[in-house]
Amino acid sequence: MRVLITGFEPNDDGLNASESVVVSLRDNPTQELSQYLHYIDFKIMPGNTNGLRQVVDETLKVVSPDLCIGIGQARGYNRIALERMAKNLRYFVTLDRAGNAPKGEKVVPNAPIAYWNSLLEQDSLVSLLESRNIPARISNDCGTHLCNQIFYHFLHWRETRKSDMKVGFVHIPVLPEQVIKYWAESPFMPMEMTRQALSLIISRQIQMINPKLSAV
């Protein structure tokens, strides 16, 4: 059993909630996640749209995961958002870390217009989080920036290799320190709540893929 969890390096503000939370789970796992830690690879991905596909392909080749979940921050969100699909479109309103701003380009030429996520029983994850008083929802739009791009790369890799890998993407709200420093009016979610949400999602998916492992 191999699991890949990714976040993104900081872009324009020097802090990315997805990197902070992924590193926190790696270095200080929750109780739910600790029993699965030796199955999991944590990876922080570059914020460069032109080099992202190569990094994704190399990472998936090395890890060969059964489960791959990307994490990205979503300024303006007040709950955990589980994404349904990834689009074959890059349209950047803001620059990436390398200063690129593609307008209306395909993520992968000559590939399907979109892919559905392949997580198991995704709707039940919302109920699970809400039962723990964590706001959550299903999202039908992953945007057209780096989060959508990496999600599409994961799913395209799965499709072209006829893999059974389960793939999902989760958008998380920004952290309180980002509101204090940069976005005074933005909704946010405390680090510990976000950590708990992701731990529940990851552990539940692991358990459904391999029922022989301990339950959440």
Coordinates of C-alpha atoms in Angstrom, one line a residue:
M1 CA 0.0 0.0 0.0
R2 CA 1.5 3.3 -1.1
V3 CA -0.1 6.8 -0.6
L4 CA 1.0 10.1 -2.1
I5 CA -0.1 13.4 -0.5
T6 CA 1.0 16.6 -2.1
G7 CA 0.9 20.3 -1.3
F8 CA 2.2 23.4 -3.1
E9 CA 5.2 25.6 -2.3
P10 CA 4.4 29.2 -1.5
N11 CA 3.7 31.5 -4.4
D12 CA 3.4 35.2 -4.1
D13 CA 2.8 35.7 -0.3
G14 CA 5.5 33.6 1.2
L15 CA 3.1 31.1 2.7
N16 CA 0.8 28.4 1.3
A17 CA -1.6 26.7 3.6
S18 CA -1.3 23.4 1.7
E19 CA 2.4 23.2 2.2
S20 CA 2.1 24.1 5.9
V21 CA -0.6 21.5 6.6
V22 CA 1.1 18.7 4.6
V23 CA 4.4 19.3 6.3
S24 CA 2.7 19.4 9.7
L25 CA 1.0 16.1 9.0
R26 CA 4.3 14.6 7.9
D27 CA 6.3 15.8 10.9
N28 CA 3.5 15.6 13.6
P29 CA 0.8 13.2 12.4
T30 CA -2.6 13.1 14.0
Q31 CA -3.7 10.0 15.9
E32 CA -5.9 8.9 12.9
L33 CA -3.0 9.2 10.5
S34 CA -0.1 7.9 12.7
Q35 CA -1.1 4.2 12.1
Y36 CA -0.7 4.6 8.4
L37 CA 2.3 6.9 8.3
H38 CA 4.7 4.3 6.9
Y39 CA 2.5 3.9 3.8
I40 CA 2.5 7.6 3.0
D41 CA 4.8 9.8 0.9
F42 CA 4.4 13.6 1.4
K43 CA 5.6 15.8 -1.4
I44 CA 5.6 19.6 -1.9
M45 CA 5.2 20.4 -5.5
P46 CA 6.7 23.4 -7.4
G47 CA 4.6 26.4 -8.3
N48 CA 5.9 26.4 -11.9
T49 CA 3.2 25.5 -14.5
N50 CA 5.8 24.6 -17.2
G51 CA 7.7 22.1 -15.1
L52 CA 4.8 20.6 -13.1
R53 CA 4.0 17.7 -15.4
Q54 CA 7.6 16.4 -15.4
V55 CA 7.7 16.5 -11.6
V56 CA 4.3 14.8 -11.3
D57 CA 5.4 12.0 -13.8
E58 CA 8.7 11.4 -12.0
T59 CA 7.0 11.4 -8.6
L60 CA 4.3 8.9 -9.6
K61 CA 6.8 6.7 -11.3
V62 CA 8.9 6.5 -8.1
V63 CA 6.1 6.2 -5.6
S64 CA 3.7 4.2 -7.7
P65 CA 0.8 5.0 -5.3
D66 CA -2.5 3.2 -4.8
L67 CA -3.9 6.5 -3.5
C68 CA -3.0 10.0 -4.6
I69 CA -4.6 13.1 -3.0
G70 CA -3.5 16.6 -3.9
I71 CA -4.0 19.5 -1.5
G72 CA -4.3 23.1 -2.5
Q73 CA -5.3 26.4 -0.7
A74 CA -8.4 28.3 -1.7
R75 CA -8.6 31.8 -0.6
G76 CA -12.2 32.8 0.1
Y77 CA -13.3 29.2 1.1
N78 CA -14.8 28.6 4.5
R79 CA -14.9 24.8 4.4
I80 CA -13.0 21.8 3.1
A81 CA -13.9 21.3 -0.6
L82 CA -13.5 17.8 -2.3
E83 CA -13.2 18.3 -6.0
R84 CA -15.2 16.3 -8.5
M85 CA -13.3 16.9 -11.7
A86 CA -10.2 18.3 -13.4
K87 CA -10.3 20.3 -16.6
N88 CA -7.9 20.3 -19.5
L89 CA -7.4 24.0 -19.3
R90 CA -4.8 26.5 -17.9
Y91 CA -6.1 30.0 -17.6
F92 CA -4.1 31.9 -14.9
V93 CA -5.6 35.1 -13.5
T94 CA -2.5 35.5 -11.3
L95 CA 1.1 34.5 -12.1
D96 CA 2.7 31.3 -10.9
R97 CA 5.9 31.3 -8.9
A98 CA 8.0 31.4 -12.0
G99 CA 6.1 34.4 -13.4
N100 CA 4.0 32.4 -16.0
A101 CA 0.4 33.3 -16.9
P102 CA -1.0 30.9 -19.5
K103 CA -4.3 32.1 -21.0
G104 CA -6.5 29.4 -22.4
E105 CA -3.9 26.7 -23.0
K106 CA -4.5 23.0 -22.6
V107 CA -3.0 21.2 -19.6
V108 CA -2.2 18.2 -21.9
P109 CA -2.5 18.5 -25.7
N110 CA -4.7 16.0 -27.5
A111 CA -6.1 14.7 -24.2
P112 CA -9.7 14.5 -22.9
I113 CA -11.4 17.8 -21.9
A114 CA -11.9 16.6 -18.3
Y115 CA -11.5 13.7 -15.9
W116 CA -13.7 12.7 -13.0
N117 CA -12.0 12.0 -9.6
S118 CA -11.6 8.4 -8.7
L119 CA -11.9 8.5 -4.9
L120 CA -14.2 5.9 -3.3
E121 CA -17.5 7.1 -1.9
Q122 CA -16.5 10.8 -2.0
D123 CA -19.9 12.0 -0.9
S124 CA -19.6 10.0 2.4
L125 CA -16.5 12.0 3.2
V126 CA -18.5 15.2 3.5
S127 CA -20.8 13.5 6.0
L128 CA -17.8 12.1 7.9
L129 CA -16.3 15.5 8.3
E130 CA -19.6 17.2 9.2
S131 CA -20.1 14.5 11.9
R132 CA -16.9 15.8 13.5
N133 CA -18.1 19.5 13.2
I134 CA -15.8 20.2 10.3
P135 CA -17.4 22.3 7.5
A136 CA -17.1 20.5 4.1
R137 CA -18.7 20.2 0.7
I138 CA -18.3 18.7 -2.8
S139 CA -17.0 21.2 -5.4
N140 CA -17.7 21.1 -9.1
D141 CA -15.0 23.5 -10.1
C142 CA -11.3 23.1 -9.4
G143 CA -10.5 26.4 -11.2
T144 CA -7.9 26.7 -14.0
H145 CA -4.7 27.4 -12.0
L146 CA -2.1 25.1 -10.6
C147 CA -4.5 23.1 -8.4
N148 CA -6.6 22.0 -11.4
Q149 CA -3.4 21.4 -13.4
I150 CA -1.9 19.0 -11.0
F151 CA -5.2 17.2 -10.5
Y152 CA -5.5 16.8 -14.2
H153 CA -1.9 15.4 -14.5
F154 CA -2.6 12.9 -11.8
L155 CA -5.8 11.7 -13.5
H156 CA -4.2 11.7 -17.0
W157 CA -1.3 9.6 -15.7
R158 CA -3.9 7.2 -14.2
E159 CA -5.8 7.0 -17.5
T160 CA -2.9 6.6 -19.9
R161 CA -1.4 3.8 -17.7
K162 CA -4.7 2.1 -17.1
S163 CA -3.9 2.3 -13.4
D164 CA -6.3 1.5 -10.5
M165 CA -4.8 4.4 -8.6
K166 CA -7.5 6.4 -6.7
V167 CA -7.1 10.1 -7.2
G168 CA -8.6 13.1 -5.5
F169 CA -8.0 16.8 -4.8
V170 CA -8.9 18.7 -1.7
H171 CA -9.1 22.5 -1.5
I172 CA -8.5 23.9 2.0
P173 CA -9.2 27.4 3.4
V174 CA -6.3 29.7 4.2
L175 CA -4.8 29.7 7.7
P176 CA -5.4 32.4 10.4
E177 CA -1.8 33.7 10.1
Q178 CA -2.5 34.4 6.4
V179 CA -5.6 36.4 7.3
I180 CA -3.6 38.4 9.8
K181 CA -0.7 39.1 7.4
Y182 CA -2.3 39.4 4.0
W183 CA -6.1 38.9 3.6
A184 CA -7.9 40.6 6.4
E185 CA -11.4 39.8 5.1
S186 CA -10.8 36.2 4.0
P187 CA -12.5 33.2 5.6
F188 CA -10.1 30.8 7.2
M189 CA -9.8 27.5 9.0
P190 CA -7.6 26.8 12.0
M191 CA -4.6 24.5 11.3
E192 CA -5.8 21.8 13.7
M193 CA -9.2 21.5 12.1
T194 CA -7.7 21.3 8.7
R195 CA -5.2 18.6 9.9
Q196 CA -8.1 16.6 11.3
A197 CA -10.1 16.9 8.1
L198 CA -7.3 15.7 5.9
S199 CA -6.4 12.9 8.3
L200 CA -10.0 11.6 8.2
I201 CA -10.1 11.8 4.4
I202 CA -6.8 10.0 3.9
S203 CA -7.4 7.3 6.6
R204 CA -10.9 6.6 5.4
Q205 CA -9.7 6.2 1.8
I206 CA -6.8 3.9 2.9
Q207 CA -9.3 1.7 4.8
M208 CA -11.7 1.4 1.9
I209 CA -8.9 0.5 -0.5
N210 CA -7.4 -2.0 1.9
P211 CA -10.0 -3.2 4.4
K212 CA -7.4 -5.4 6.1
L213 CA -5.8 -2.2 7.6
S214 CA -7.1 -0.7 10.9
A215 CA -10.3 1.3 10.7
V216 CA -10.6 5.0 11.5

